[in-house]
mmCIF file of C-alpha atoms and ligand atoms in Angstrom:
data_model
loop_
_atom_site.group_PDB
_atom_site.id
_atom_site.type_symbol
_atom_site.label_atom_id
_atom_site.label_comp_id
_atom_site.label_asym_id
_atom_site.label_seq_id
_atom_site.Cartn_x
_atom_site.Cartn_y
_atom_site.Cartn_z
ATOM 1 C CA MET A 1 81.422 -13.538 -15.759
ATOM 2 C CA ASN A 2 84.567 -14.985 -14.281
ATOM 3 C CA ARG A 3 87.005 -12.188 -15.265
ATOM 4 C CA ASN A 4 86.872 -8.573 -13.907
ATOM 5 C CA THR A 5 86.018 -5.652 -16.260
ATOM 6 C CA ALA A 6 86.713 -1.908 -15.674
ATOM 7 C CA GLU A 7 83.396 -1.621 -13.743
ATOM 8 C CA ARG A 8 82.803 -5.044 -12.113
ATOM 9 C CA TRP A 9 84.622 -7.683 -10.000
ATOM 10 C CA GLY A 10 84.335 -11.108 -11.682
ATOM 11 C CA ARG A 11 83.322 -14.450 -9.938
ATOM 12 C CA VAL A 12 86.861 -15.506 -9.195
ATOM 13 C CA SER A 13 87.797 -12.247 -7.481
ATOM 14 C CA ILE A 14 84.622 -12.263 -5.517
ATOM 15 C CA ALA A 15 84.916 -15.924 -4.452
ATOM 16 C CA LEU A 16 88.580 -15.285 -3.415
ATOM 17 C CA HIS A 17 87.717 -12.121 -1.487
ATOM 18 C CA TRP A 18 84.902 -13.736 0.476
ATOM 19 C CA THR A 19 86.840 -17.049 1.072
ATOM 20 C CA ILE A 20 89.800 -15.338 2.476
ATOM 21 C CA ALA A 21 87.780 -13.012 4.621
ATOM 22 C CA ALA A 22 85.725 -16.025 6.025
ATOM 23 C CA LEU A 23 88.862 -18.121 6.695
ATOM 24 C CA ILE A 24 90.452 -15.208 8.641
ATOM 25 C CA LEU A 25 87.343 -13.948 10.628
ATOM 26 C CA LEU A 26 85.667 -17.412 11.104
ATOM 27 C CA VAL A 27 88.622 -19.751 11.512
ATOM 28 C CA GLN A 28 92.058 -18.135 11.926
ATOM 29 C CA VAL A 29 91.144 -15.575 14.572
ATOM 30 C CA PRO A 30 88.916 -17.746 16.728
ATOM 31 C CA ALA A 31 91.246 -20.894 16.631
ATOM 32 C CA GLY A 32 94.243 -18.561 17.203
ATOM 33 C CA LEU A 33 92.828 -16.921 20.291
ATOM 34 C CA THR A 34 91.502 -20.169 21.879
ATOM 35 C CA MET A 35 94.195 -22.737 21.009
ATOM 36 C CA ASN A 36 96.570 -21.458 23.723
ATOM 37 C CA ARG A 37 93.884 -21.109 26.253
ATOM 38 C CA VAL A 38 92.269 -24.539 26.256
ATOM 39 C CA GLY A 39 95.233 -26.352 27.799
ATOM 40 C CA PRO A 40 97.170 -29.506 26.487
ATOM 41 C CA GLY A 41 95.129 -32.229 24.925
ATOM 42 C CA LEU A 42 93.142 -33.429 21.768
ATOM 43 C CA LEU A 43 91.176 -30.243 21.361
ATOM 44 C CA GLN A 44 94.371 -28.006 21.469
ATOM 45 C CA ASN A 45 96.092 -30.229 18.833
ATOM 46 C CA ILE A 46 93.095 -30.000 16.572
ATOM 47 C CA LEU A 47 92.934 -26.254 17.006
ATOM 48 C CA TYR A 48 96.682 -25.880 16.282
ATOM 49 C CA ASP A 49 96.578 -28.120 13.203
ATOM 50 C CA THR A 50 93.547 -26.408 11.893
ATOM 51 C CA HIS A 51 95.145 -22.822 12.453
ATOM 52 C CA LYS A 52 98.298 -23.946 10.770
ATOM 53 C CA MET A 53 96.842 -25.664 7.772
ATOM 54 C CA THR A 54 94.010 -23.144 7.206
ATOM 55 C CA GLY A 55 96.800 -20.505 7.400
ATOM 56 C CA LEU A 56 98.772 -22.174 4.640
ATOM 57 C CA THR A 57 95.690 -22.691 2.493
ATOM 58 C CA MET A 58 94.863 -18.887 2.976
ATOM 59 C CA PHE A 59 98.509 -17.927 1.978
ATOM 60 C CA ALA A 60 98.182 -19.908 -1.238
ATOM 61 C CA LEU A 61 94.751 -18.304 -2.029
ATOM 62 C CA ALA A 62 96.211 -14.887 -1.365
ATOM 63 C CA VAL A 63 98.998 -15.592 -3.861
ATOM 64 C CA VAL A 64 96.418 -16.715 -6.467
ATOM 65 C CA ARG A 65 94.384 -13.684 -5.643
ATOM 66 C CA LEU A 66 97.296 -11.393 -6.363
ATOM 67 C CA LEU A 67 98.229 -13.163 -9.629
ATOM 68 C CA TRP A 68 94.597 -13.036 -10.709
ATOM 69 C CA ARG A 69 94.501 -9.244 -9.886
ATOM 70 C CA TRP A 70 97.550 -8.603 -12.169
ATOM 71 C CA ALA A 71 96.179 -10.601 -14.878
ATOM 72 C CA ASN A 72 92.712 -8.727 -14.839
ATOM 73 C CA PRO A 73 91.489 -5.276 -15.195
ATOM 74 C CA VAL A 74 90.863 -3.576 -11.619
ATOM 75 C CA PRO A 75 87.333 -2.004 -11.422
ATOM 76 C CA VAL A 76 87.716 1.749 -11.160
ATOM 77 C CA LEU A 77 86.312 3.793 -8.189
ATOM 78 C CA PRO A 78 83.414 6.093 -8.698
ATOM 79 C CA ALA A 79 84.539 9.166 -10.498
ATOM 80 C CA ASP A 80 82.927 11.511 -7.765
ATOM 81 C CA LEU A 81 84.839 9.913 -4.845
ATOM 82 C CA PRO A 82 86.836 12.656 -3.161
ATOM 83 C CA PRO A 83 90.556 12.067 -3.988
ATOM 84 C CA TRP A 84 91.480 11.638 -0.290
ATOM 85 C CA GLN A 85 88.946 8.785 0.014
ATOM 86 C CA ALA A 86 90.268 7.171 -3.094
ATOM 87 C CA ALA A 87 93.802 7.458 -1.555
ATOM 88 C CA VAL A 88 92.811 6.060 1.662
ATOM 89 C CA ALA A 89 90.995 3.070 -0.250
ATOM 90 C CA ARG A 90 94.146 2.278 -2.124
ATOM 91 C CA LEU A 91 96.323 2.401 0.882
ATOM 92 C CA THR A 92 93.918 0.211 2.929
ATOM 93 C CA HIS A 93 93.639 -2.368 0.230
ATOM 94 C CA GLY A 94 97.486 -2.389 -0.195
ATOM 95 C CA LEU A 95 97.915 -2.919 3.676
ATOM 96 C CA LEU A 96 95.241 -5.703 3.692
ATOM 97 C CA TYR A 97 97.198 -7.635 0.794
ATOM 98 C CA LEU A 98 100.456 -7.249 2.753
ATOM 99 C CA LEU A 99 98.865 -8.216 6.063
ATOM 100 C CA ILE A 100 97.186 -11.438 4.448
ATOM 101 C CA LEU A 101 100.716 -12.450 3.268
ATOM 102 C CA ALA A 102 102.775 -11.358 6.430
ATOM 103 C CA MET A 103 100.305 -13.199 8.840
ATOM 104 C CA PRO A 104 100.823 -16.807 7.492
ATOM 105 C CA VAL A 105 104.535 -16.137 6.739
ATOM 106 C CA SER A 106 105.229 -14.904 10.184
ATOM 107 C CA GLY A 107 103.099 -17.786 11.731
ATOM 108 C CA PHE A 108 105.026 -20.421 9.645
ATOM 109 C CA LEU A 109 108.478 -18.963 10.492
ATOM 110 C CA TYR A 110 107.699 -18.694 14.129
ATOM 111 C CA THR A 111 106.480 -22.246 14.382
ATOM 112 C CA ALA A 112 109.118 -23.823 12.330
ATOM 113 C CA MET A 113 112.185 -21.853 13.807
ATOM 114 C CA ASP A 114 110.838 -22.753 17.248
ATOM 115 C CA GLY A 115 111.112 -26.412 16.461
ATOM 116 C CA PHE A 116 107.336 -27.295 16.156
ATOM 117 C CA PRO A 117 105.668 -29.213 13.089
ATOM 118 C CA VAL A 118 103.828 -27.459 10.238
ATOM 119 C CA PRO A 119 101.697 -30.259 8.663
ATOM 120 C CA LEU A 120 100.903 -29.795 5.092
ATOM 121 C CA PHE A 121 97.532 -31.709 5.300
ATOM 122 C CA TYR A 122 99.469 -34.573 7.136
ATOM 123 C CA LEU A 123 101.435 -35.342 3.909
ATOM 124 C CA ALA A 124 104.710 -33.563 4.801
ATOM 125 C CA ASN A 125 106.145 -31.435 7.605
ATOM 126 C CA LEU A 126 107.026 -28.002 5.999
ATOM 127 C CA ALA A 127 108.934 -27.030 9.214
ATOM 128 C CA GLU A 128 111.822 -29.275 7.907
ATOM 129 C CA LEU A 129 112.422 -26.520 5.254
ATOM 130 C CA VAL A 130 113.605 -24.124 7.890
ATOM 131 C CA PRO A 131 116.456 -24.591 10.577
ATOM 132 C CA VAL A 132 115.480 -24.142 14.171
ATOM 133 C CA ASN A 133 116.533 -20.700 15.495
ATOM 134 C CA LYS A 134 114.955 -19.707 18.726
ATOM 135 C CA PRO A 135 116.011 -16.020 18.691
ATOM 136 C CA ALA A 136 114.612 -15.519 15.118
ATOM 137 C CA ALA A 137 111.347 -17.527 16.132
ATOM 138 C CA ALA A 138 110.818 -15.040 18.931
ATOM 139 C CA VAL A 139 110.952 -12.100 16.424
ATOM 140 C CA ALA A 140 108.578 -13.889 14.148
ATOM 141 C CA LYS A 141 106.315 -14.558 16.999
ATOM 142 C CA ALA A 142 106.214 -10.986 18.061
ATOM 143 C CA VAL A 143 105.475 -9.979 14.344
ATOM 144 C CA HIS A 144 102.585 -12.488 14.259
ATOM 145 C CA LEU A 145 101.061 -11.588 17.555
ATOM 146 C CA ASN A 146 101.135 -7.807 16.981
ATOM 147 C CA LEU A 147 100.267 -7.862 13.269
ATOM 148 C CA ILE A 148 96.939 -9.468 13.994
ATOM 149 C CA TRP A 149 95.727 -6.404 15.821
ATOM 150 C CA VAL A 150 96.912 -4.220 12.936
ATOM 151 C CA LEU A 151 94.906 -6.556 10.516
ATOM 152 C CA LEU A 152 91.775 -6.367 12.672
ATOM 153 C CA ALA A 153 92.051 -2.597 13.031
ATOM 154 C CA VAL A 154 92.380 -2.254 9.224
ATOM 155 C CA VAL A 155 89.453 -4.682 8.692
ATOM 156 C CA VAL A 156 87.245 -2.490 10.915
ATOM 157 C CA LEU A 157 88.186 0.615 8.951
ATOM 158 C CA HIS A 158 87.555 -1.516 5.619
ATOM 159 C CA VAL A 159 84.117 -2.639 6.828
ATOM 160 C CA ALA A 160 83.128 0.847 8.012
ATOM 161 C CA ALA A 161 84.088 2.216 4.439
ATOM 162 C CA ALA A 162 82.165 -0.496 2.775
ATOM 163 C CA LEU A 163 78.964 0.285 4.747
ATOM 164 C CA HIS A 164 79.534 3.990 4.186
ATOM 165 C CA HIS A 165 79.596 3.433 0.385
ATOM 166 C CA HIS A 166 76.414 1.228 0.694
ATOM 167 C CA LEU A 167 74.393 3.282 3.238
ATOM 168 C CA VAL A 168 75.469 6.759 2.873
ATOM 169 C CA ARG A 169 76.724 7.291 -0.755
ATOM 170 C CA ARG A 170 74.486 4.560 -2.000
ATOM 171 C CA ASP A 171 76.870 3.646 -4.815
ATOM 172 C CA GLY A 172 77.510 0.130 -6.161
ATOM 173 C CA ILE A 173 80.870 -0.519 -4.302
ATOM 174 C CA LEU A 174 79.581 -3.106 -1.782
ATOM 175 C CA ARG A 175 77.093 -4.652 -4.276
ATOM 176 C CA ARG A 176 79.562 -5.148 -6.981
ATOM 177 C CA MET A 177 81.941 -7.258 -4.387
ATOM 178 C CA LEU A 178 78.763 -9.297 -3.573
ATOM 179 C CA SER A 179 77.836 -10.452 -7.110
ATOM 180 C CA SER A 180 79.188 -10.048 -10.622
ATOM 181 C CA LYS A 181 75.534 -9.478 -11.798
ATOM 182 C CA ALA A 182 74.468 -7.060 -9.142
ATOM 183 C CA ARG A 183 72.442 -4.057 -10.414
ATOM 184 C CA LEU A 184 74.657 -1.065 -10.240
ATOM 185 C CA PRO A 185 73.491 2.681 -10.112
ATOM 186 C CA ALA A 186 73.467 4.302 -13.591
ATOM 187 C CA GLY A 187 76.911 5.159 -14.931
ATOM 188 C CA GLU A 188 78.536 2.308 -12.987
ATOM 189 C CA ALA A 189 76.454 -0.416 -14.645
ATOM 190 C CA ARG A 190 78.411 -0.708 -18.043
ATOM 191 C CA SER A 191 79.527 -4.289 -18.415
HETATM 192 C C1 HEM B 201 95.966 -15.577 7.947
HETATM 193 C C2 HEM B 201 96.754 -16.344 8.574
HETATM 194 C C3 HEM B 201 96.817 -16.242 10.022
HETATM 195 C C4 HEM B 201 96.069 -15.475 10.938
HETATM 196 C C5 HEM B 201 95.032 -14.482 10.741
HETATM 197 C C6 HEM B 201 96.550 -15.857 12.415
HETATM 198 C C7 HEM B 201 96.229 -15.410 13.494
HETATM 199 C C8 HEM B 201 96.430 -15.693 14.792
HETATM 200 C C9 HEM B 201 95.917 -15.218 16.028
HETATM 201 C C10 HEM B 201 94.777 -14.268 16.216
HETATM 202 C C11 HEM B 201 96.658 -15.755 16.990
HETATM 203 C C12 HEM B 201 96.427 -15.686 18.503
HETATM 204 C C13 HEM B 201 97.163 -14.326 19.044
HETATM 205 C C14 HEM B 201 97.039 -14.208 20.491
HETATM 206 O O1 HEM B 201 96.934 -15.167 21.280
HETATM 207 O O2 HEM B 201 97.193 -13.009 20.850
HETATM 208 C C15 HEM B 201 97.616 -16.789 16.383
HETATM 209 C C16 HEM B 201 98.593 -17.429 17.120
HETATM 210 C C17 HEM B 201 99.395 -18.385 16.575
HETATM 211 N N1 HEM B 201 99.503 -18.656 15.199
HETATM 212 FE FE1 HEM B 201 98.534 -17.783 13.732
HETATM 213 N N2 HEM B 201 97.496 -16.894 12.152
HETATM 214 C C18 HEM B 201 97.512 -17.130 10.837
HETATM 215 C C19 HEM B 201 98.501 -17.923 10.267
HETATM 216 C C20 HEM B 201 99.340 -18.852 10.919
HETATM 217 C C21 HEM B 201 100.199 -19.970 10.341
HETATM 218 C C22 HEM B 201 100.235 -20.276 8.854
HETATM 219 C C23 HEM B 201 100.849 -20.528 11.441
HETATM 220 C C24 HEM B 201 101.820 -21.654 11.378
HETATM 221 C C25 HEM B 201 102.018 -22.482 10.311
HETATM 222 C C26 HEM B 201 100.388 -19.844 12.637
HETATM 223 C C27 HEM B 201 100.925 -20.259 13.798
HETATM 224 C C28 HEM B 201 100.417 -19.688 15.051
HETATM 225 C C29 HEM B 201 100.930 -19.968 16.302
HETATM 226 C C30 HEM B 201 101.893 -21.169 16.649
HETATM 227 C C31 HEM B 201 100.292 -19.218 17.361
HETATM 228 C C32 HEM B 201 100.482 -19.399 18.926
HETATM 229 C C33 HEM B 201 101.331 -18.130 19.274
HETATM 230 C C34 HEM B 201 101.558 -18.281 20.731
HETATM 231 O O3 HEM B 201 102.577 -19.095 21.097
HETATM 232 O O4 HEM B 201 100.835 -17.608 21.595
HETATM 233 N N3 HEM B 201 99.622 -18.936 12.252
HETATM 234 N N4 HEM B 201 97.552 -16.602 15.110
HETATM 235 C C1 HEM B 202 89.598 -10.108 6.775
HETATM 236 C C2 HEM B 202 88.753 -9.695 6.012
HETATM 237 C C3 HEM B 202 88.891 -9.005 4.760
HETATM 238 C C4 HEM B 202 90.062 -8.788 3.923
HETATM 239 C C5 HEM B 202 91.479 -9.284 4.165
HETATM 240 C C6 HEM B 202 89.588 -7.870 2.860
HETATM 241 C C7 HEM B 202 90.393 -7.637 1.790
HETATM 242 C C8 HEM B 202 90.131 -6.755 0.730
HETATM 243 C C9 HEM B 202 90.874 -6.243 -0.294
HETATM 244 C C10 HEM B 202 92.534 -6.553 -0.349
HETATM 245 C C11 HEM B 202 90.320 -5.534 -1.183
HETATM 246 C C12 HEM B 202 90.815 -4.846 -2.529
HETATM 247 C C13 HEM B 202 90.563 -5.590 -3.643
HETATM 248 C C14 HEM B 202 91.490 -5.138 -4.857
HETATM 249 O O1 HEM B 202 91.652 -3.934 -5.059
HETATM 250 O O2 HEM B 202 91.988 -6.076 -5.478
HETATM 251 C C15 HEM B 202 88.810 -5.596 -0.880
HETATM 252 C C16 HEM B 202 87.817 -5.102 -1.374
HETATM 253 C C17 HEM B 202 86.641 -4.988 -0.894
HETATM 254 N N1 HEM B 202 86.152 -5.424 0.243
HETATM 255 FE FE1 HEM B 202 87.145 -6.517 1.590
HETATM 256 N N2 HEM B 202 88.262 -7.582 2.862
HETATM 257 C C18 HEM B 202 87.847 -8.149 4.023
HETATM 258 C C19 HEM B 202 86.495 -8.168 4.527
HETATM 259 C C20 HEM B 202 85.527 -7.422 3.898
HETATM 260 C C21 HEM B 202 84.240 -7.339 4.562
HETATM 261 C C22 HEM B 202 83.701 -7.914 5.782
HETATM 262 C C23 HEM B 202 83.471 -6.424 3.757
HETATM 263 C C24 HEM B 202 82.038 -6.012 3.824
HETATM 264 C C25 HEM B 202 81.436 -5.699 4.786
HETATM 265 C C26 HEM B 202 84.330 -6.180 2.583
HETATM 266 C C27 HEM B 202 84.037 -5.251 1.548
HETATM 267 C C28 HEM B 202 84.809 -5.042 0.326
HETATM 268 C C29 HEM B 202 84.431 -4.379 -0.776
HETATM 269 C C30 HEM B 202 82.913 -3.770 -0.915
HETATM 270 C C31 HEM B 202 85.464 -4.422 -1.617
HETATM 271 C C32 HEM B 202 85.459 -3.766 -2.948
HETATM 272 C C33 HEM B 202 86.104 -2.340 -3.078
HETATM 273 C C34 HEM B 202 86.030 -1.809 -4.451
HETATM 274 O O3 HEM B 202 85.160 -2.418 -5.306
HETATM 275 O O4 HEM B 202 86.744 -1.053 -4.953
HETATM 276 N N3 HEM B 202 85.603 -6.699 2.787
HETATM 277 N N4 HEM B 202 88.844 -6.321 0.436
#
């Protein structure tokens, strides 16, 4: 099942969710935190290029993900979920979407406006699209370096909520994000 239904995430949404999460947590954050600390040289150049190109790829995937979401039903939350928890879930998800767009945009603007290259898989230098502007680059840098901590804090909350659903409420929320065919508790299993 590729498309979402009112009860389940389809394969496309699931693949996009986990690919974006893996690129952020396993590539972007480790590369971002080490690339400035290893000192100039080949390793630093590889880490910077990987960080920039993976960031651009993740931005494209985030846009595809949002378009796919608008073109598909969004699975409903369990009917017995307290309204405040449903509100926090919606707020958290909205924030996560905002952050996965704002991180690559601020990183791109900071790099390009500071006069550094942004390689598009070594085919073009996207930095040429934006004029060098050092004061604006400093603002974009501050946004990039502060938003990462907001993103990580929201992800911790998000993961805690997913575990609460799975281990305490024992509903199908985590399972339906792991597989489009997962067995769901009675009442959530219609599809
Ligand atoms: C999801 C996308 C991204 C995430 C999660 C991310 C995350 C990070 C992190 C964790 C750092 C290290 C922060 C620190 O040292 O305190 C960083 C630094 C940096 N990022 Fe990103 N980044 C993303 C996208 C991008 C993109 C697309 C570019 C450029 C095209 C970029 C350019 C940079 C640069 C140049 C730095 C070094 C900042 C400095 O001078 O200290 N980032 N990023
Ligand atoms: C950087 C990492 C992550 C990001 C940016 C992220 C982002 C998101 C977003 C935006 C949604 C809402 C989907 C929508 O309504 O369209 C979502 C749903 C979900 N996420 Fe994550 N996520 C991340 C990591 C994780 C991890 C590590 C877990 C599990 C341990 C997880 C579990 C879930 C679950 C179970 C849902 C489905 C909620 C539902 O069915 O209503 N996420 N995620």
